[in-house]
Coordinates of N, CA and C in Angstrom, one line a residue:
M1 N 99.8 62.7 -140.6 CA 99.2 61.7 -140.9 C 97.8 61.6 -139.9
K2 N 96.6 62.0 -140.8 CA 95.3 62.1 -139.8 C 95.1 60.6 -138.8
I3 N 94.9 61.0 -137.6 CA 94.3 59.5 -136.8 C 94.0 58.3 -137.3
A4 N 92.9 58.9 -138.5 CA 92.2 57.6 -139.1 C 92.9 57.5 -139.8
N5 N 93.8 57.7 -140.6 CA 94.7 57.1 -141.3 C 95.5 56.0 -140.9
I6 N 96.1 56.4 -139.5 CA 97.2 56.0 -138.6 C 96.5 54.6 -138.1
C7 N 95.2 54.7 -138.0 CA 94.2 53.4 -137.7 C 94.1 52.8 -138.6
V8 N 93.8 53.0 -139.7 CA 93.9 52.3 -140.9 C 95.2 51.4 -141.4
L9 N 96.4 52.0 -141.3 CA 97.3 51.4 -141.2 C 97.4 50.7 -140.2
A10 N 97.1 50.9 -139.4 CA 97.7 49.9 -137.7 C 96.4 48.1 -138.2
L11 N 95.5 48.6 -138.6 CA 94.6 47.5 -138.7 C 95.1 46.8 -140.3
G12 N 95.4 47.3 -141.1 CA 96.1 46.1 -142.1 C 97.1 45.9 -142.3
L13 N 98.2 46.2 -141.0 CA 99.8 45.9 -141.0 C 99.8 44.3 -140.4
L14 N 98.7 44.6 -139.0 CA 98.8 44.0 -138.1 C 97.1 42.5 -138.2
S15 N 97.7 41.8 -137.8 CA 96.9 40.6 -137.7 C 96.2 39.6 -136.8
W16 N 95.7 40.8 -135.9 CA 94.9 39.9 -134.7 C 93.6 39.4 -134.9
G17 N 93.6 38.3 -134.0 CA 92.5 37.5 -134.5 C 92.4 36.8 -132.8
R18 N 91.2 36.1 -132.9 CA 90.3 35.3 -131.8 C 90.4 33.9 -132.3
G19 N 90.1 33.4 -131.3 CA 89.9 31.7 -131.4 C 90.9 30.4 -132.5
W20 N 92.4 30.9 -132.2 CA 93.2 29.9 -132.8 C 93.1 28.8 -131.6
A21 N 92.8 27.5 -132.3 CA 92.8 26.3 -131.4 C 94.1 25.4 -131.6
A22 N 94.9 25.7 -132.5 CA 96.0 24.7 -132.9 C 97.4 24.5 -131.9
Q23 N 97.6 23.4 -132.1 CA 99.2 23.4 -131.1 C 100.2 23.4 -131.5
D24 N 101.1 24.3 -131.6 CA 102.2 24.2 -132.5 C 103.0 23.8 -131.3
D25 N 104.2 23.5 -132.0 CA 105.8 23.4 -130.7 C 106.0 24.6 -130.5
L26 N 105.9 24.5 -128.8 CA 106.1 26.3 -128.2 C 107.5 26.4 -128.6
L27 N 107.7 27.8 -128.7 CA 109.3 28.4 -128.7 C 109.5 29.1 -127.8
V28 N 108.5 30.0 -127.2 CA 108.6 30.7 -126.2 C 106.9 31.0 -125.3
S29 N 107.3 30.5 -123.7 CA 106.6 30.9 -122.8 C 107.0 31.8 -122.1
Y30 N 106.0 32.9 -121.8 CA 106.6 34.1 -120.6 C 105.2 34.2 -120.3
S31 N 105.6 34.5 -118.9 CA 104.4 34.7 -117.5 C 104.9 35.7 -116.8
Y32 N 104.0 36.6 -116.2 CA 104.4 37.8 -115.4 C 103.3 37.8 -114.4
S33 N 103.9 38.1 -113.0 CA 102.7 38.1 -111.8 C 103.3 38.8 -111.3
G34 N 102.1 39.5 -110.3 CA 102.6 40.2 -109.2 C 103.4 41.9 -109.6
G35 N 103.4 42.2 -108.5 CA 104.5 43.2 -108.8 C 103.5 44.6 -108.8
K36 N 104.4 45.9 -108.9 CA 103.0 46.7 -108.7 C 102.8 47.4 -110.0
S37 N 102.6 46.9 -110.8 CA 102.1 47.5 -112.2 C 101.0 47.3 -112.4
P38 N 100.1 47.8 -113.6 CA 99.2 47.9 -113.6 C 98.5 46.1 -114.0
Y39 N 99.3 45.5 -114.6 CA 99.0 44.3 -115.0 C 99.3 43.0 -113.9
G40 N 98.0 42.3 -113.7 CA 97.8 41.4 -112.9 C 98.7 40.2 -112.7
A41 N 98.5 40.0 -114.1 CA 99.0 38.6 -114.6 C 99.4 38.8 -116.4
I42 N 100.0 38.1 -117.0 CA 100.3 38.2 -118.3 C 100.8 36.9 -118.8
T43 N 100.4 36.2 -119.8 CA 100.8 34.9 -120.4 C 101.5 35.1 -121.6
V44 N 102.4 35.0 -122.4 CA 102.5 34.7 -123.7 C 103.0 33.7 -124.1
Q45 N 102.3 32.8 -125.2 CA 102.8 31.6 -125.8 C 103.3 31.8 -127.2
I46 N 104.5 31.8 -127.8 CA 104.8 31.7 -129.3 C 105.1 30.5 -130.0
A47 N 104.8 30.0 -130.9 CA 104.8 28.7 -131.1 C 106.0 28.8 -132.5
E48 N 106.7 27.8 -132.9 CA 107.7 27.7 -134.0 C 107.2 28.1 -135.2
S49 N 105.9 28.0 -135.2 CA 105.2 28.6 -136.5 C 104.9 30.4 -136.4
G50 N 105.3 30.8 -135.4 CA 104.7 31.9 -135.4 C 103.6 32.5 -134.4
K51 N 102.5 31.6 -134.3 CA 101.2 31.6 -133.8 C 101.7 31.9 -132.4
T52 N 100.9 33.2 -132.2 CA 101.2 33.9 -130.5 C 100.0 34.4 -129.9
T53 N 99.8 33.5 -128.8 CA 98.7 33.7 -127.9 C 98.9 34.7 -126.6
I54 N 98.4 35.9 -126.4 CA 98.7 36.8 -125.2 C 97.5 36.6 -124.8
T55 N 97.2 36.3 -123.3 CA 96.6 36.9 -122.6 C 97.0 37.9 -121.1
V56 N 96.2 38.8 -120.8 CA 96.7 40.0 -120.4 C 95.2 40.1 -119.1
Q57 N 95.5 39.9 -118.2 CA 95.0 40.2 -117.0 C 95.2 41.3 -115.9
M58 N 94.5 42.8 -116.3 CA 94.8 43.7 -115.5 C 93.9 43.8 -113.9
H59 N 94.6 44.5 -113.0 CA 94.0 44.2 -111.7 C 92.5 44.9 -111.8
S60 N 91.2 44.1 -111.0 CA 90.3 44.4 -110.9 C 89.3 44.4 -112.4
Q61 N 89.9 43.9 -113.4 CA 89.3 43.4 -114.9 C 89.5 42.2 -115.2
K62 N 88.5 41.8 -116.1 CA 88.6 40.4 -116.7 C 89.9 40.2 -117.6
S63 N 90.0 39.2 -118.0 CA 91.4 38.7 -118.4 C 90.9 39.1 -120.3
S64 N 91.8 39.6 -121.1 CA 91.6 39.7 -122.5 C 92.5 38.6 -123.1
T65 N 92.0 37.8 -124.2 CA 93.4 37.2 -124.5 C 93.5 37.6 -126.3
Y66 N 94.4 37.9 -127.1 CA 94.7 38.7 -128.0 C 95.9 37.3 -129.1
Q67 N 95.2 37.2 -130.2 CA 96.3 36.3 -130.9 C 97.2 37.2 -132.1
T68 N 98.1 36.6 -132.9 CA 98.3 36.9 -133.8 C 99.4 35.9 -134.1
E69 N 100.0 36.4 -135.3 CA 101.1 35.4 -136.2 C 102.8 36.4 -136.5
L70 N 103.5 35.7 -135.6 CA 104.7 36.9 -136.3 C 105.2 36.4 -137.3
S71 N 105.9 37.3 -138.1 CA 106.5 36.9 -139.4 C 107.8 36.5 -139.2
K72 N 108.2 36.2 -140.3 CA 109.3 35.3 -140.0 C 110.6 36.6 -139.8
E73 N 110.6 37.4 -139.8 CA 111.3 39.0 -139.6 C 111.6 38.6 -137.8
E74 N 110.4 38.7 -137.5 CA 110.3 39.1 -136.4 C 110.8 37.5 -135.3
L75 N 110.3 36.1 -135.9 CA 110.5 35.5 -135.4 C 112.2 35.2 -135.7
N76 N 112.8 35.5 -136.3 CA 114.3 35.8 -136.3 C 115.1 36.9 -135.5
A77 N 114.4 38.0 -135.0 CA 114.3 38.9 -134.2 C 114.7 38.1 -132.7
L78 N 113.4 37.4 -132.6 CA 113.5 36.7 -131.0 C 114.4 35.6 -131.3
G79 N 114.6 35.3 -132.1 CA 115.5 34.0 -131.7 C 117.3 34.8 -131.6
S80 N 117.3 36.1 -132.5 CA 118.8 36.7 -132.4 C 118.5 37.6 -130.4
L81 N 117.6 37.4 -130.3 CA 117.8 37.9 -128.6 C 117.6 37.1 -127.7
I82 N 117.0 35.8 -128.0 CA 117.1 34.8 -127.3 C 119.0 34.4 -127.1
D83 N 119.9 34.7 -128.6 CA 121.1 34.2 -128.0 C 121.5 35.1 -127.3
A84 N 121.3 36.4 -128.2 CA 122.4 37.7 -127.6 C 122.4 37.8 -126.0
T85 N 121.1 37.5 -125.4 CA 121.2 37.9 -124.3 C 121.6 36.8 -123.4
G86 N 122.4 35.4 -124.2 CA 122.4 34.5 -123.6 C 121.7 33.4 -122.5
F87 N 120.4 33.5 -123.3 CA 119.3 33.1 -122.4 C 119.9 31.3 -121.6
F88 N 120.4 30.7 -122.9 CA 120.3 29.6 -122.4 C 121.9 29.3 -121.1
S89 N 122.5 30.2 -121.2 CA 124.0 30.5 -119.8 C 123.2 31.3 -118.8
Q90 N 122.1 31.8 -118.6 CA 121.9 32.4 -117.4 C 121.6 31.8 -116.2
S91 N 121.5 32.4 -115.2 CA 121.1 31.7 -113.7 C 120.4 32.7 -113.3
V92 N 119.5 31.9 -112.2 CA 119.4 32.5 -111.5 C 119.6 32.4 -110.2
K93 N 120.9 31.9 -110.0 CA 121.0 31.6 -108.6 C 121.9 33.0 -108.3
N94 N 122.0 33.1 -107.0 CA 122.4 34.4 -105.9 C 121.6 35.6 -106.8
Q95 N 120.5 35.3 -107.5 CA 119.9 36.5 -107.4 C 119.5 37.4 -106.4
E96 N 119.7 38.8 -106.3 CA 119.4 39.6 -105.1 C 117.8 40.0 -105.5
P97 N 116.9 40.3 -104.2 CA 115.6 40.4 -104.9 C 115.7 41.7 -105.1
V98 N 114.4 42.0 -105.6 CA 114.3 43.7 -105.9 C 112.5 44.0 -105.6
T99 N 112.6 44.8 -105.0 CA 111.5 45.2 -104.6 C 110.2 45.3 -105.5
D100 N 109.3 45.2 -105.4 CA 108.2 45.1 -106.4 C 108.3 44.8 -107.6
T101 N 109.1 44.1 -108.3 CA 108.8 44.0 -109.6 C 108.4 42.7 -110.0
G102 N 107.5 42.1 -109.2 CA 106.6 40.6 -109.6 C 107.4 39.6 -109.8
E103 N 107.1 38.4 -110.6 CA 107.7 37.1 -111.1 C 107.8 37.2 -112.6
T104 N 108.8 37.0 -112.9 CA 108.8 36.7 -114.5 C 109.2 35.2 -114.6
K105 N 108.6 34.4 -116.0 CA 108.9 33.3 -116.0 C 108.9 33.1 -117.5
I106 N 109.9 32.7 -118.1 CA 110.5 32.7 -119.6 C 111.0 30.8 -119.7
T107 N 110.0 30.4 -120.8 CA 110.8 29.1 -121.0 C 111.3 29.2 -122.6
V108 N 111.9 28.6 -122.8 CA 112.7 28.9 -124.2 C 112.9 27.2 -124.5
T109 N 112.1 26.9 -125.6 CA 112.7 25.6 -126.2 C 113.3 25.4 -127.5
K110 N 114.5 25.1 -127.7 CA 115.3 25.5 -129.0 C 115.7 24.0 -129.4
G111 N 115.1 23.0 -129.9 CA 115.6 22.2 -130.8 C 115.0 21.1 -129.9
E112 N 116.0 20.3 -129.3 CA 115.9 19.4 -128.0 C 116.2 20.0 -126.9
T113 N 116.8 21.1 -126.7 CA 117.2 22.3 -125.4 C 115.5 22.7 -125.2
S114 N 115.5 22.7 -124.1 CA 114.4 23.5 -122.9 C 115.2 24.4 -121.8
K115 N 114.5 25.4 -121.7 CA 115.1 25.9 -119.8 C 114.3 26.9 -119.5
T116 N 113.7 26.7 -118.6 CA 113.1 28.0 -117.6 C 113.5 28.9 -116.5
L117 N 113.2 30.0 -116.4 CA 114.0 30.6 -115.4 C 112.8 31.3 -114.9
T118 N 112.8 31.7 -113.6 CA 112.2 32.1 -113.1 C 112.7 33.3 -112.0
F119 N 112.5 34.7 -112.3 CA 113.4 35.4 -111.4 C 112.4 36.9 -111.4
G120 N 112.7 37.4 -110.7 CA 112.3 38.6 -110.3 C 113.0 40.1 -111.4
S121 N 113.9 40.1 -111.3 CA 114.7 40.7 -112.6 C 116.4 40.6 -113.0
I122 N 116.5 40.1 -114.3 CA 117.8 39.9 -114.8 C 117.9 40.8 -115.8
P123 N 118.5 41.7 -115.6 CA 118.7 43.0 -116.4 C 119.9 42.5 -118.1
A124 N 120.2 41.2 -117.9 CA 120.8 40.6 -118.9 C 119.8 40.2 -120.0
L125 N 118.3 39.9 -119.4 CA 117.4 39.4 -120.1 C 116.3 40.8 -120.6
D126 N 116.7 42.1 -120.3 CA 115.8 42.9 -121.0 C 115.0 43.1 -122.0
P127 N 116.5 42.7 -123.1 CA 115.8 42.9 -124.6 C 114.8 42.2 -124.9
L128 N 115.0 40.9 -124.2 CA 114.1 39.6 -124.7 C 112.7 40.1 -123.3
S129 N 112.5 40.0 -122.8 CA 111.1 41.0 -122.5 C 110.5 42.1 -122.5
D130 N 111.4 43.1 -123.1 CA 111.0 44.0 -123.9 C 110.1 43.6 -125.4
F131 N 110.7 42.8 -126.0 CA 110.5 42.1 -127.0 C 108.9 41.9 -126.8
I132 N 109.1 40.9 -125.9 CA 107.6 40.6 -125.4 C 106.5 41.5 -125.1
W133 N 106.8 42.5 -124.2 CA 106.4 43.3 -123.4 C 105.3 44.2 -124.7
K134 N 106.3 44.4 -125.6 CA 105.7 44.8 -127.0 C 104.8 44.3 -127.7
L135 N 104.5 43.3 -127.8 CA 103.8 42.5 -128.3 C 102.2 42.8 -127.2
V136 N 102.3 42.9 -126.2 CA 101.4 42.6 -125.3 C 101.0 43.9 -125.6
I137 N 101.5 45.1 -125.5 CA 101.6 46.7 -125.5 C 100.6 46.8 -126.9
Q138 N 100.9 46.3 -127.9 CA 100.8 46.2 -129.4 C 99.3 45.3 -129.1
G139 N 99.0 43.8 -128.9 CA 97.8 43.6 -129.2 C 96.8 44.1 -128.0
Q140 N 97.2 44.9 -126.9 CA 96.1 45.8 -126.3 C 95.8 47.1 -127.1
A141 N 96.7 47.8 -127.9 CA 96.5 48.7 -129.1 C 95.4 48.2 -129.9
V142 N 95.8 47.1 -130.9 CA 94.6 47.1 -131.6 C 94.0 46.7 -131.3
E143 N 93.6 45.8 -130.0 CA 92.1 45.9 -129.7 C 91.4 47.0 -129.2
S144 N 91.6 47.8 -128.4 CA 91.4 49.2 -128.7 C 91.0 50.0 -130.2
L145 N 91.6 49.6 -130.7 CA 91.2 50.3 -132.0 C 90.2 49.3 -132.8
I146 N 90.3 48.4 -132.9 CA 89.0 47.6 -133.5 C 87.8 47.8 -132.5
S147 N 87.8 47.8 -131.3 CA 86.6 48.1 -130.3 C 85.8 49.5 -130.1
D148 N 87.1 50.3 -131.0 CA 86.5 51.8 -131.0 C 85.8 52.2 -132.0
R149 N 86.0 51.0 -133.3 CA 85.1 51.2 -134.6 C 83.6 51.7 -134.4

């Protein structure tokens, strides 16, 4: 498949946009800062409706904001990851410090229950963090494709 066809396919399948102002109930709020990665700060907010806003601040660059809407399947996968990682039973007590990982903060709201974890590294939460980071990378890739038109 030619690169041009891949770009058209990616642009057709993904509905990235700008400027949503609607305030839905948040399902997941994620933030990352610090560490020795190229990312200065990341925030991801996923609403129960699937509306997702991602803000990326690379070191020494201005921030970029991307919006998309997760499908029902993606929301179901996110819910499964929240359950599978045991998010609501996780604790940051006695967490060993990890050098240069930065700080991650995840808040998950499920019905009337809400929990926030702030940590350097909790390996059990890696699948949930990976899902969110894939949204960040996907947003940057789509933005790059759009700006290269």
